[in-house]
PDB file of C-alpha atoms (C1' of nucleotides) in Angstrom:
ATOM      1  CA  MET A  28      51.617 -46.689  -9.384  1.00  0.00           C
ATOM      2  CA  SER A  29      54.888 -48.765  -9.550  1.00  0.00           C
ATOM      3  CA  LYS A  30      58.234 -47.976  -8.432  1.00  0.00           C
ATOM      4  CA  GLN A  31      58.735 -44.769 -10.349  1.00  0.00           C
ATOM      5  CA  GLU A  32      56.601 -42.938  -7.884  1.00  0.00           C
ATOM      6  CA  LEU A  33      58.889 -44.185  -4.954  1.00  0.00           C
ATOM      7  CA  PRO A  34      61.573 -41.314  -4.119  1.00  0.00           C
ATOM      8  CA  ILE A  35      64.900 -43.395  -4.241  1.00  0.00           C
ATOM      9  CA  ILE A  36      66.902 -42.050  -1.451  1.00  0.00           C
ATOM     10  CA  ASP A  37      69.718 -44.560  -0.822  1.00  0.00           C
ATOM     11  CA  ALA A  38      72.138 -45.625  -3.064  1.00  0.00           C
ATOM     12  CA  ALA A  39      72.243 -48.948  -5.074  1.00  0.00           C
ATOM     13  CA  VAL A  40      74.166 -51.817  -3.558  1.00  0.00           C
ATOM     14  CA  ASP A  41      75.458 -54.689  -5.598  1.00  0.00           C
ATOM     15  CA  VAL A  42      75.353 -58.394  -4.538  1.00  0.00           C
ATOM     16  CA  SER A  43      78.907 -58.137  -2.836  1.00  0.00           C
ATOM     17  CA  GLY A  44      77.806 -55.298  -0.823  1.00  0.00           C
ATOM     18  CA  ALA A  45      79.851 -52.954  -2.233  1.00  0.00           C
ATOM     19  CA  ALA A  46      77.934 -49.790  -3.631  1.00  0.00           C
ATOM     20  CA  CYS A  47      78.071 -48.785  -7.301  1.00  0.00           C
ATOM     21  CA  CYS A  48      77.029 -45.191  -6.868  1.00  0.00           C
ATOM     22  CA  ALA A  49      76.650 -42.244  -4.655  1.00  0.00           C
ATOM     23  CA  PRO A  50      73.306 -41.607  -2.766  1.00  0.00           C
ATOM     24  CA  LEU A  51      71.100 -38.920  -3.909  1.00  0.00           C
ATOM     25  CA  ALA A  52      71.558 -35.165  -2.676  1.00  0.00           C
ATOM     26  CA  CYS A  53      68.309 -33.673  -3.834  1.00  0.00           C
ATOM     27  CA  GLU A  54      64.870 -34.862  -4.712  1.00  0.00           C
ATOM     28  CA  PRO A  55      64.671 -35.685  -8.268  1.00  0.00           C
ATOM     29  CA  LEU A  56      61.980 -34.723 -10.752  1.00  0.00           C
ATOM     30  CA  SER A  57      58.653 -36.747 -10.190  1.00  0.00           C
ATOM     31  CA  GLU A  58      57.023 -38.501 -13.372  1.00  0.00           C
ATOM     32  CA  SER A  59      54.297 -36.229 -12.945  1.00  0.00           C
ATOM     33  CA  GLU A  60      56.513 -33.053 -13.227  1.00  0.00           C
ATOM     34  CA  ALA A  61      58.238 -34.261 -15.852  1.00  0.00           C
ATOM     35  CA  ALA A  62      55.379 -35.132 -17.889  1.00  0.00           C
ATOM     36  CA  GLU A  63      54.160 -31.821 -17.144  1.00  0.00           C
ATOM     37  CA  LEU A  64      57.368 -30.130 -18.363  1.00  0.00           C
ATOM     38  CA  ALA A  65      58.467 -32.023 -21.181  1.00  0.00           C
ATOM     39  CA  PRO A  66      55.538 -30.519 -23.566  1.00  0.00           C
ATOM     40  CA  LEU A  67      56.919 -26.952 -22.784  1.00  0.00           C
ATOM     41  CA  PHE A  68      60.032 -27.945 -23.952  1.00  0.00           C
ATOM     42  CA  LYS A  69      58.825 -29.638 -27.031  1.00  0.00           C
ATOM     43  CA  ALA A  70      57.043 -26.506 -28.146  1.00  0.00           C
ATOM     44  CA  ILE A  71      60.405 -24.758 -28.345  1.00  0.00           C
ATOM     45  CA  ALA A  72      61.997 -27.895 -29.745  1.00  0.00           C
ATOM     46  CA  ASP A  73      61.793 -26.394 -33.194  1.00  0.00           C
ATOM     47  CA  PRO A  74      63.651 -24.157 -35.189  1.00  0.00           C
ATOM     48  CA  VAL A  75      60.685 -22.147 -36.579  1.00  0.00           C
ATOM     49  CA  ARG A  76      59.095 -21.881 -33.336  1.00  0.00           C
ATOM     50  CA  LEU A  77      62.596 -20.890 -31.793  1.00  0.00           C
ATOM     51  CA  ARG A  78      62.661 -18.072 -34.305  1.00  0.00           C
ATOM     52  CA  LEU A  79      59.432 -16.887 -33.746  1.00  0.00           C
ATOM     53  CA  LEU A  80      59.640 -16.631 -30.137  1.00  0.00           C
ATOM     54  CA  SER A  81      62.912 -14.500 -30.531  1.00  0.00           C
ATOM     55  CA  LEU A  82      61.130 -12.359 -32.973  1.00  0.00           C
ATOM     56  CA  ILE A  83      58.340 -11.642 -30.864  1.00  0.00           C
ATOM     57  CA  ALA A  84      60.749 -10.647 -28.128  1.00  0.00           C
ATOM     58  CA  CYS A  85      63.055  -8.663 -30.167  1.00  0.00           C
ATOM     59  CA  HIS A  86      60.386  -6.131 -31.153  1.00  0.00           C
ATOM     60  CA  GLU A  87      60.032  -2.937 -29.355  1.00  0.00           C
ATOM     61  CA  GLY A  88      57.137  -3.238 -26.784  1.00  0.00           C
ATOM     62  CA  GLY A  89      57.661  -6.895 -26.740  1.00  0.00           C
ATOM     63  CA  GLU A  90      54.787  -7.777 -29.134  1.00  0.00           C
ATOM     64  CA  THR A  91      54.439  -8.295 -33.079  1.00  0.00           C
ATOM     65  CA  CYS A  92      51.802  -8.404 -35.291  1.00  0.00           C
ATOM     66  CA  VAL A  93      51.744 -11.505 -37.561  1.00  0.00           C
ATOM     67  CA  CYS A  94      52.220  -9.986 -40.569  1.00  0.00           C
ATOM     68  CA  ASP A  95      55.811  -9.237 -39.410  1.00  0.00           C
ATOM     69  CA  LEU A  96      56.360 -13.080 -38.469  1.00  0.00           C
ATOM     70  CA  THR A  97      54.982 -14.069 -41.562  1.00  0.00           C
ATOM     71  CA  ALA A  98      57.270 -12.035 -43.904  1.00  0.00           C
ATOM     72  CA  ALA A  99      60.365 -13.430 -41.920  1.00  0.00           C
ATOM     73  CA  PHE A 100      59.726 -17.078 -43.358  1.00  0.00           C
ATOM     74  CA  ASP A 101      59.501 -18.683 -46.651  1.00  0.00           C
ATOM     75  CA  LEU A 102      56.221 -20.534 -44.916  1.00  0.00           C
ATOM     76  CA  THR A 103      52.434 -19.546 -45.844  1.00  0.00           C
ATOM     77  CA  PRO A 104      50.266 -17.801 -43.420  1.00  0.00           C
ATOM     78  CA  PRO A 105      48.736 -20.912 -42.051  1.00  0.00           C
ATOM     79  CA  THR A 106      51.733 -22.742 -41.179  1.00  0.00           C
ATOM     80  CA  ILE A 107      52.787 -19.724 -39.112  1.00  0.00           C
ATOM     81  CA  SER A 108      49.605 -19.829 -37.720  1.00  0.00           C
ATOM     82  CA  HIS A 109      49.917 -23.258 -36.759  1.00  0.00           C
ATOM     83  CA  HIS A 110      53.263 -22.767 -34.893  1.00  0.00           C
ATOM     84  CA  LEU A 111      51.922 -20.125 -32.994  1.00  0.00           C
ATOM     85  CA  LYS A 112      49.268 -22.028 -31.741  1.00  0.00           C
ATOM     86  CA  VAL A 113      51.415 -24.571 -30.509  1.00  0.00           C
ATOM     87  CA  LEU A 114      53.247 -21.859 -28.620  1.00  0.00           C
ATOM     88  CA  LYS A 115      49.967 -20.561 -27.598  1.00  0.00           C
ATOM     89  CA  GLN A 116      48.815 -23.752 -26.310  1.00  0.00           C
ATOM     90  CA  ALA A 117      52.011 -24.344 -24.610  1.00  0.00           C
ATOM     91  CA  GLY A 118      51.342 -20.936 -22.788  1.00  0.00           C
ATOM     92  CA  LEU A 119      54.527 -19.626 -23.980  1.00  0.00           C
ATOM     93  CA  ILE A 120      52.555 -16.799 -25.783  1.00  0.00           C
ATOM     94  CA  ASP A 121      49.387 -14.898 -25.646  1.00  0.00           C
ATOM     95  CA  SER A 122      47.548 -12.841 -28.342  1.00  0.00           C
ATOM     96  CA  GLU A 123      44.813 -10.219 -28.813  1.00  0.00           C
ATOM     97  CA  ARG A 124      43.279  -8.891 -31.896  1.00  0.00           C
ATOM     98  CA  ARG A 125      43.354  -5.299 -32.118  1.00  0.00           C
ATOM     99  CA  GLY A 126      41.755  -3.493 -35.048  1.00  0.00           C
ATOM    100  CA  THR A 127      42.775  -5.260 -38.431  1.00  0.00           C
ATOM    101  CA  TRP A 128      45.881  -6.840 -36.904  1.00  0.00           C
ATOM    102  CA  VAL A 129      46.411  -9.517 -34.235  1.00  0.00           C
ATOM    103  CA  TYR A 130      49.442  -9.096 -32.091  1.00  0.00           C
ATOM    104  CA  TYR A 131      51.333 -11.717 -29.822  1.00  0.00           C
ATOM    105  CA  TRP A 132      53.697 -11.182 -27.011  1.00  0.00           C
ATOM    106  CA  ILE A 133      55.625 -13.667 -24.793  1.00  0.00           C
ATOM    107  CA  ASN A 134      54.661 -14.830 -21.282  1.00  0.00           C
ATOM    108  CA  PRO A 135      57.952 -14.277 -19.513  1.00  0.00           C
ATOM    109  CA  ALA A 136      56.666 -16.384 -16.765  1.00  0.00           C
ATOM    110  CA  VAL A 137      56.803 -19.669 -18.313  1.00  0.00           C
ATOM    111  CA  LEU A 138      59.948 -19.291 -20.408  1.00  0.00           C
ATOM    112  CA  ALA A 139      61.492 -18.173 -16.792  1.00  0.00           C
ATOM    113  CA  ARG A 140      60.124 -21.188 -15.137  1.00  0.00           C
ATOM    114  CA  MET A 141      61.821 -23.389 -17.912  1.00  0.00           C
ATOM    115  CA  SER A 142      64.889 -21.437 -17.689  1.00  0.00           C
ATOM    116  CA  ALA A 143      65.331 -22.062 -14.310  1.00  0.00           C
ATOM    117  CA  LEU A 144      64.846 -25.539 -14.092  1.00  0.00           C
ATOM    118  CA  ILE A 145      68.122 -26.011 -16.554  1.00  0.00           C
ATOM    119  CA  GLY A 146      70.059 -23.294 -15.025  1.00  0.00           C
ATOM    120  CA  PRO A 147      73.049 -23.645 -12.523  1.00  0.00           C
ATOM    121  CA  ALA A 148      70.701 -22.691  -9.811  1.00  0.00           C
ATOM    122  CA  SER A 149      68.256 -25.352 -10.506  1.00  0.00           C
ATOM    123  CA  PRO A 150      67.388 -27.297  -7.370  1.00  0.00           C
ATOM    124  CA  VAL A 151      66.888 -30.569  -9.161  1.00  0.00           C
ATOM    125  CA  LEU A 152      69.136 -30.322 -12.337  1.00  0.00           C
ATOM    126  CA  ALA A 153      72.300 -28.833 -10.541  1.00  0.00           C
ATOM    127  CA  GLY A 154      72.191 -30.846  -7.502  1.00  0.00           C
ATOM    128  CA  THR A 155      75.729 -30.071  -5.531  1.00  0.00           C
ATOM    129  CA  ALA A 156      77.723 -30.982  -9.114  1.00  0.00           C
TER     130      ALA A 156
ATOM    131  CA  MET B  14      69.249 -18.280 -49.815  1.00  0.00           C
ATOM    132  CA  SER B  15      66.421 -16.436 -49.142  1.00  0.00           C
ATOM    133  CA  LYS B  16      64.726 -13.926 -47.131  1.00  0.00           C
ATOM    134  CA  GLN B  17      65.480 -15.674 -43.694  1.00  0.00           C
ATOM    135  CA  GLU B  18      68.901 -14.903 -44.221  1.00  0.00           C
ATOM    136  CA  LEU B  19      68.702 -11.012 -44.285  1.00  0.00           C
ATOM    137  CA  PRO B  20      68.125  -9.306 -41.041  1.00  0.00           C
ATOM    138  CA  ILE B  21      64.801  -7.427 -40.545  1.00  0.00           C
ATOM    139  CA  ILE B  22      65.543  -3.941 -38.992  1.00  0.00           C
ATOM    140  CA  ASP B  23      62.473  -1.839 -39.985  1.00  0.00           C
ATOM    141  CA  ALA B  24      58.780  -2.220 -39.128  1.00  0.00           C
ATOM    142  CA  ALA B  25      56.426  -3.530 -41.813  1.00  0.00           C
ATOM    143  CA  VAL B  26      54.693  -1.274 -43.105  1.00  0.00           C
ATOM    144  CA  ASP B  27      50.831  -1.894 -44.890  1.00  0.00           C
ATOM    145  CA  VAL B  28      49.912  -0.477 -47.953  1.00  0.00           C
ATOM    146  CA  SER B  29      48.351   2.778 -46.592  1.00  0.00           C
ATOM    147  CA  GLY B  30      51.540   3.614 -45.209  1.00  0.00           C
ATOM    148  CA  ALA B  31      50.752   3.106 -41.139  1.00  0.00           C
ATOM    149  CA  ALA B  32      53.063   1.016 -39.450  1.00  0.00           C
ATOM    150  CA  CYS B  33      51.545  -2.133 -38.110  1.00  0.00           C
ATOM    151  CA  CYS B  34      54.298  -3.287 -35.689  1.00  0.00           C
ATOM    152  CA  ALA B  35      57.052  -1.967 -33.535  1.00  0.00           C
ATOM    153  CA  PRO B  36      60.581  -1.936 -34.881  1.00  0.00           C
ATOM    154  CA  LEU B  37      63.283  -4.882 -33.640  1.00  0.00           C
ATOM    155  CA  ALA B  38      64.939  -3.740 -30.622  1.00  0.00           C
ATOM    156  CA  CYS B  39      67.693  -6.581 -30.849  1.00  0.00           C
ATOM    157  CA  GLU B  40      68.925  -8.920 -33.313  1.00  0.00           C
ATOM    158  CA  PRO B  41      66.467 -11.968 -33.509  1.00  0.00           C
ATOM    159  CA  LEU B  42      68.081 -15.865 -33.481  1.00  0.00           C
ATOM    160  CA  SER B  43      69.466 -16.616 -37.213  1.00  0.00           C
ATOM    161  CA  GLU B  44      68.327 -19.822 -39.072  1.00  0.00           C
ATOM    162  CA  SER B  45      71.305 -20.968 -38.325  1.00  0.00           C
ATOM    163  CA  GLU B  46      71.220 -20.662 -34.888  1.00  0.00           C
ATOM    164  CA  ALA B  47      67.571 -21.625 -34.397  1.00  0.00           C
ATOM    165  CA  ALA B  48      68.498 -24.983 -36.268  1.00  0.00           C
ATOM    166  CA  GLU B  49      71.664 -25.622 -34.036  1.00  0.00           C
ATOM    167  CA  LEU B  50      69.723 -24.991 -30.506  1.00  0.00           C
ATOM    168  CA  ALA B  51      66.624 -27.109 -31.593  1.00  0.00           C
ATOM    169  CA  PRO B  52      67.961 -30.118 -31.174  1.00  0.00           C
ATOM    170  CA  LEU B  53      69.311 -29.456 -27.834  1.00  0.00           C
ATOM    171  CA  PHE B  54      65.526 -28.797 -26.519  1.00  0.00           C
ATOM    172  CA  LYS B  55      64.479 -31.844 -28.395  1.00  0.00           C
ATOM    173  CA  ALA B  56      66.451 -33.848 -26.360  1.00  0.00           C
ATOM    174  CA  ILE B  57      65.320 -32.907 -23.239  1.00  0.00           C
ATOM    175  CA  ALA B  58      61.723 -32.768 -24.541  1.00  0.00           C
ATOM    176  CA  ASP B  59      60.686 -35.816 -23.141  1.00  0.00           C
ATOM    177  CA  PRO B  60      59.585 -37.307 -19.706  1.00  0.00           C
ATOM    178  CA  VAL B  61      62.102 -40.004 -19.246  1.00  0.00           C
ATOM    179  CA  ARG B  62      65.069 -38.048 -20.596  1.00  0.00           C
ATOM    180  CA  LEU B  63      64.179 -35.152 -18.141  1.00  0.00           C
ATOM    181  CA  ARG B  64      63.939 -37.438 -15.406  1.00  0.00           C
ATOM    182  CA  LEU B  65      67.216 -38.909 -16.279  1.00  0.00           C
ATOM    183  CA  LEU B  66      68.781 -35.816 -16.565  1.00  0.00           C
ATOM    184  CA  SER B  67      67.632 -34.933 -12.788  1.00  0.00           C
ATOM    185  CA  LEU B  68      68.625 -38.368 -11.600  1.00  0.00           C
ATOM    186  CA  ILE B  69      71.976 -37.676 -12.556  1.00  0.00           C
ATOM    187  CA  ALA B  70      72.456 -34.313 -11.302  1.00  0.00           C
ATOM    188  CA  CYS B  71      70.968 -34.996  -7.921  1.00  0.00           C
ATOM    189  CA  HIS B  72      73.570 -37.731  -7.163  1.00  0.00           C
ATOM    190  CA  GLU B  73      76.302 -36.767  -4.636  1.00  0.00           C
ATOM    191  CA  GLY B  74      79.215 -36.237  -6.810  1.00  0.00           C
ATOM    192  CA  GLY B  75      76.931 -35.197  -9.851  1.00  0.00           C
ATOM    193  CA  GLU B  76      77.240 -38.666 -11.550  1.00  0.00           C
ATOM    194  CA  THR B  77      75.548 -42.051 -11.520  1.00  0.00           C
ATOM    195  CA  CYS B  78      75.880 -45.293 -12.519  1.00  0.00           C
ATOM    196  CA  VAL B  79      73.361 -47.152 -14.967  1.00  0.00           C
ATOM    197  CA  CYS B  80      72.178 -49.249 -12.925  1.00  0.00           C
ATOM    198  CA  ASP B  81      70.753 -46.537 -10.535  1.00  0.00           C
ATOM    199  CA  LEU B  82      68.877 -44.959 -13.314  1.00  0.00           C
ATOM    200  CA  THR B  83      67.385 -48.348 -14.948  1.00  0.00           C
ATOM    201  CA  ALA B  84      66.302 -49.276 -11.434  1.00  0.00           C
ATOM    202  CA  ALA B  85      64.278 -45.933 -11.148  1.00  0.00           C
ATOM    203  CA  PHE B  86      61.950 -46.569 -14.086  1.00  0.00           C
ATOM    204  CA  ASP B  87      59.784 -49.427 -15.786  1.00  0.00           C
ATOM    205  CA  LEU B  88      61.912 -49.760 -18.725  1.00  0.00           C
ATOM    206  CA  THR B  89      64.050 -52.244 -19.869  1.00  0.00           C
ATOM    207  CA  PRO B  90      67.781 -51.478 -19.931  1.00  0.00           C
ATOM    208  CA  PRO B  91      68.090 -51.097 -23.583  1.00  0.00           C
ATOM    209  CA  THR B  92      65.580 -48.569 -23.217  1.00  0.00           C
ATOM    210  CA  ILE B  93      67.441 -46.342 -20.846  1.00  0.00           C
ATOM    211  CA  SER B  94      70.433 -46.793 -22.783  1.00  0.00           C
ATOM    212  CA  HIS B  95      69.044 -45.545 -25.925  1.00  0.00           C
ATOM    213  CA  HIS B  96      67.735 -42.386 -23.936  1.00  0.00           C
ATOM    214  CA  LEU B  97      71.154 -42.070 -22.534  1.00  0.00           C
ATOM    215  CA  LYS B  98      72.374 -41.917 -25.881  1.00  0.00           C
ATOM    216  CA  VAL B  99      70.363 -39.224 -27.190  1.00  0.00           C
ATOM    217  CA  LEU B 100      71.288 -37.118 -24.320  1.00  0.00           C
ATOM    218  CA  LYS B 101      74.959 -37.530 -24.915  1.00  0.00           C
ATOM    219  CA  GLN B 102      74.760 -37.219 -28.353  1.00  0.00           C
ATOM    220  CA  ALA B 103      73.417 -33.759 -27.817  1.00  0.00           C
ATOM    221  CA  GLY B 104      76.417 -33.492 -25.653  1.00  0.00           C
ATOM    222  CA  LEU B 105      74.056 -32.951 -22.334  1.00  0.00           C
ATOM    223  CA  ILE B 106      75.841 -35.581 -20.573  1.00  0.00           C
ATOM    224  CA  ASP B 107      79.015 -37.346 -20.598  1.00  0.00           C
ATOM    225  CA  SER B 108      79.951 -41.084 -19.605  1.00  0.00           C
ATOM    226  CA  GLU B 109      82.982 -43.391 -18.637  1.00  0.00           C
ATOM    227  CA  ARG B 110      83.324 -47.083 -18.102  1.00  0.00           C
ATOM    228  CA  ARG B 111      85.079 -47.583 -14.710  1.00  0.00           C
ATOM    229  CA  GLY B 112      85.733 -51.285 -13.936  1.00  0.00           C
ATOM    230  CA  THR B 113      82.157 -53.065 -14.204  1.00  0.00           C
ATOM    231  CA  TRP B 114      80.009 -50.016 -14.046  1.00  0.00           C
ATOM    232  CA  VAL B 115      79.225 -47.049 -16.640  1.00  0.00           C
ATOM    233  CA  TYR B 116      79.029 -43.642 -15.140  1.00  0.00           C
ATOM    234  CA  TYR B 117      77.213 -40.871 -16.609  1.00  0.00           C
ATOM    235  CA  TRP B 118      77.600 -37.210 -15.772  1.00  0.00           C
ATOM    236  CA  ILE B 119      75.989 -33.950 -16.849  1.00  0.00           C
ATOM    237  CA  ASN B 120      77.753 -31.364 -19.081  1.00  0.00           C
ATOM    238  CA  PRO B 121      76.834 -28.045 -17.426  1.00  0.00           C
ATOM    239  CA  ALA B 122      77.839 -25.627 -20.201  1.00  0.00           C
ATOM    240  CA  VAL B 123      75.639 -27.045 -22.601  1.00  0.00           C
ATOM    241  CA  LEU B 124      73.155 -26.826 -20.267  1.00  0.00           C
ATOM    242  CA  ALA B 125      73.551 -23.456 -18.777  1.00  0.00           C
ATOM    243  CA  ARG B 126      73.883 -22.092 -22.529  1.00  0.00           C
ATOM    244  CA  MET B 127      70.072 -23.617 -23.424  1.00  0.00           C
ATOM    245  CA  SER B 128      69.043 -21.781 -19.807  1.00  0.00           C
ATOM    246  CA  ALA B 129      70.435 -18.351 -20.683  1.00  0.00           C
ATOM    247  CA  LEU B 130      68.974 -18.273 -24.125  1.00  0.00           C
ATOM    248  CA  ILE B 131      65.261 -18.457 -22.484  1.00  0.00           C
ATOM    249  CA  GLY B 132      65.992 -16.600 -19.317  1.00  0.00           C
ATOM    250  CA  PRO B 133      65.253 -13.192 -18.121  1.00  0.00           C
ATOM    251  CA  ALA B 134      68.819 -11.880 -19.393  1.00  0.00           C
ATOM    252  CA  SER B 135      68.665 -13.486 -22.845  1.00  0.00           C
ATOM    253  CA  PRO B 136      69.666 -10.967 -25.463  1.00  0.00           C
ATOM    254  CA  VAL B 137      67.625 -12.964 -28.045  1.00  0.00           C
ATOM    255  CA  LEU B 138      64.475 -13.759 -25.993  1.00  0.00           C
ATOM    256  CA  ALA B 139      64.197 -11.083 -23.269  1.00  0.00           C
ATOM    257  CA  GLY B 140      64.402  -8.307 -25.451  1.00  0.00           C
ATOM    258  CA  THR B 141      63.160  -5.094 -24.257  1.00  0.00           C
ATOM    259  CA  ALA B 142      60.021  -6.451 -22.809  1.00  0.00           C
TER     260      ALA B 142
ATOM    261  C1'  DC C   1      89.101 -70.248 -19.820  1.00  0.00           C
ATOM    262  C1'  DT C   2      83.941 -70.266 -18.184  1.00  0.00           C
ATOM    263  C1'  DG C   3      80.271 -68.210 -16.368  1.00  0.00           C
ATOM    264  C1'  DT C   4      77.928 -64.180 -14.582  1.00  0.00           C
ATOM    265  C1'  DT C   5      76.735 -59.443 -14.454  1.00  0.00           C
ATOM    266  C1'  DG C   6      76.665 -54.678 -16.266  1.00  0.00           C
ATOM    267  C1'  DA C   7      75.686 -52.315 -20.570  1.00  0.00           C
ATOM    268  C1'  DT C   8      75.242 -51.570 -25.281  1.00  0.00           C
ATOM    269  C1'  DT C   9      74.006 -52.489 -30.145  1.00  0.00           C
ATOM    270  C1'  DA C  10      71.208 -54.319 -33.632  1.00  0.00           C
ATOM    271  C1'  DG C  11      66.924 -54.459 -35.878  1.00  0.00           C
ATOM    272  C1'  DA C  12      62.238 -54.153 -35.910  1.00  0.00           C
ATOM    273  C1'  DA C  13      57.180 -53.199 -34.820  1.00  0.00           C
ATOM    274  C1'  DG C  14      54.006 -50.241 -34.017  1.00  0.00           C
ATOM    275  C1'  DT C  15      52.280 -46.274 -33.471  1.00  0.00           C
ATOM    276  C1'  DT C  16      52.067 -41.518 -32.795  1.00  0.00           C
ATOM    277  C1'  DC C  17      53.178 -37.012 -34.268  1.00  0.00           C
ATOM    278  C1'  DA C  18      54.750 -33.431 -37.283  1.00  0.00           C
ATOM    279  C1'  DT C  19      55.126 -30.574 -40.816  1.00  0.00           C
ATOM    280  C1'  DC C  20      52.831 -28.100 -44.659  1.00  0.00           C
ATOM    281  C1'  DG C  21      49.777 -26.343 -47.873  1.00  0.00           C
ATOM    282  C1'  DA C  22      44.811 -25.564 -50.425  1.00  0.00           C
ATOM    283  C1'  DA C  23      40.779 -24.032 -49.472  1.00  0.00           C
ATOM    284  C1'  DA C  24      37.209 -22.315 -47.206  1.00  0.00           C
ATOM    285  C1'  DC C  25      36.152 -19.090 -42.956  1.00  0.00           C
ATOM    286  C1'  DA C  26      35.615 -14.859 -39.531  1.00  0.00           C
ATOM    287  C1'  DG C  27      36.869 -10.297 -38.144  1.00  0.00           C
ATOM    288  C1'  DC C  28      37.928  -5.422 -39.223  1.00  0.00           C
ATOM    289  C1'  DC C  29      37.487  -1.328 -42.247  1.00  0.00           C
ATOM    290  C1'  DG C  30      36.474   2.109 -45.949  1.00  0.00           C
TER     291       DG C  30
ATOM    292  C1'  DC D   2      29.387  -4.612 -50.310  1.00  0.00           C
ATOM    293  C1'  DG D   3      34.537  -5.453 -51.374  1.00  0.00           C
ATOM    294  C1'  DG D   4      39.321  -5.910 -50.053  1.00  0.00           C
ATOM    295  C1'  DC D   5      42.377  -7.508 -46.360  1.00  0.00           C
ATOM    296  C1'  DT D   6      44.333  -9.718 -42.377  1.00  0.00           C
ATOM    297  C1'  DG D   7      44.695 -13.691 -39.839  1.00  0.00           C
ATOM    298  C1'  DT D   8      42.697 -18.530 -38.328  1.00  0.00           C
ATOM    299  C1'  DT D   9      40.513 -22.848 -38.940  1.00  0.00           C
ATOM    300  C1'  DT D  10      39.458 -27.177 -41.068  1.00  0.00           C
ATOM    301  C1'  DC D  11      41.119 -30.823 -43.581  1.00  0.00           C
ATOM    302  C1'  DG D  12      43.783 -33.946 -45.645  1.00  0.00           C
ATOM    303  C1'  DA D  13      48.159 -36.083 -47.425  1.00  0.00           C
ATOM    304  C1'  DT D  14      52.565 -37.366 -47.125  1.00  0.00           C
ATOM    305  C1'  DG D  15      56.185 -38.827 -44.512  1.00  0.00           C
ATOM    306  C1'  DA D  16      59.200 -38.891 -40.849  1.00  0.00           C
ATOM    307  C1'  DA D  17      60.402 -39.823 -36.216  1.00  0.00           C
ATOM    308  C1'  DC D  18      59.466 -41.749 -31.885  1.00  0.00           C
ATOM    309  C1'  DT D  19      59.082 -45.012 -28.043  1.00  0.00           C
ATOM    310  C1'  DT D  20      59.728 -49.531 -26.977  1.00  0.00           C
ATOM    311  C1'  DC D  21      60.791 -53.823 -27.302  1.00  0.00           C
ATOM    312  C1'  DT D  22      63.440 -58.946 -28.088  1.00  0.00           C
ATOM    313  C1'  DA D  23      67.915 -61.005 -29.192  1.00  0.00           C
ATOM    314  C1'  DA D  24      72.614 -60.616 -29.489  1.00  0.00           C
ATOM    315  C1'  DT D  25      76.888 -58.611 -28.623  1.00  0.00           C
ATOM    316  C1'  DC D  26      80.806 -56.333 -26.014  1.00  0.00           C
ATOM    317  C1'  DA D  27      83.376 -55.700 -21.613  1.00  0.00           C
ATOM    318  C1'  DA D  28      84.879 -56.404 -16.996  1.00  0.00           C
ATOM    319  C1'  DC D  29      85.387 -59.546 -13.199  1.00  0.00           C
ATOM    320  C1'  DA D  30      85.098 -64.175 -10.359  1.00  0.00           C
ATOM    321  C1'  DG D  31      86.394 -68.747  -9.984  1.00  0.00           C
TER     322       DG D  31
END
DNA sequence: CTGTTGATTAGAAGTTCATCGAAACAGCCG
DNA sequence: CGGCTGTTTCGATGAACTTCTAATCAACAG
């Protein structure tokens, strides 16, 4: 409900009439898009969660039981469980109980979306640079 | 200095001798790698900084002067300056003063590295899934 | 030199958030 | 039932965050 919502298409112009900046070549991230994407990056902006993701992905079959994850850290099971919950609530992983053990696997779509956003072919971050 | 440093190659085995998890198909992220990468993601895990990056990238020529960035937000110039500093210290952007104005541009290499890490072709996150 | 505009720094307030563990609980199996 | 795996709840500690005001630095115009 402020100037954030308005697309800024033309270059800024100073008092003397000289433009200080180039015009936009593409539509930048909107405020709402940014607000939606930031928590995804925040979820992986932690060394433990980054390694958890990596451990899950590196297991054959793409899934891992929690016992293997807790064994890889010097953290207590509740702490691991907490980090897994953060990743799951962000939509980055999913889980299922099979008998005694609980298995986690990665949701590739969400990670791919994040990767594409900051990748060289991104329409909003690569621009024409 | 603990079990984190040891690569975990074989599957965990429970007391009865039955494996609960599949073995590793690739080498997961090391503790030091994760510690090095997490701050990069933390730098972009903020809606304002995400939009700043996008605004810089979307400008023709790939660079933008600060005046154009402050105009796009309802924040004071010092606040914008702070967020730009965070991005710069993470290595994601660079800047240069040219006369009256200061220009910022994106460092594509760092973003590409982050993108590749979480992308579908990543050796540590895509695994064999 | 002086005044103005653009941008950064210094400092601080305030809130929020995060990490982690101890203890208790829930689902499964023999 | 008892033992095991994993999760939740709760809490305490502490750190980190965003954002502002005020002051400072840099470049330019007159």
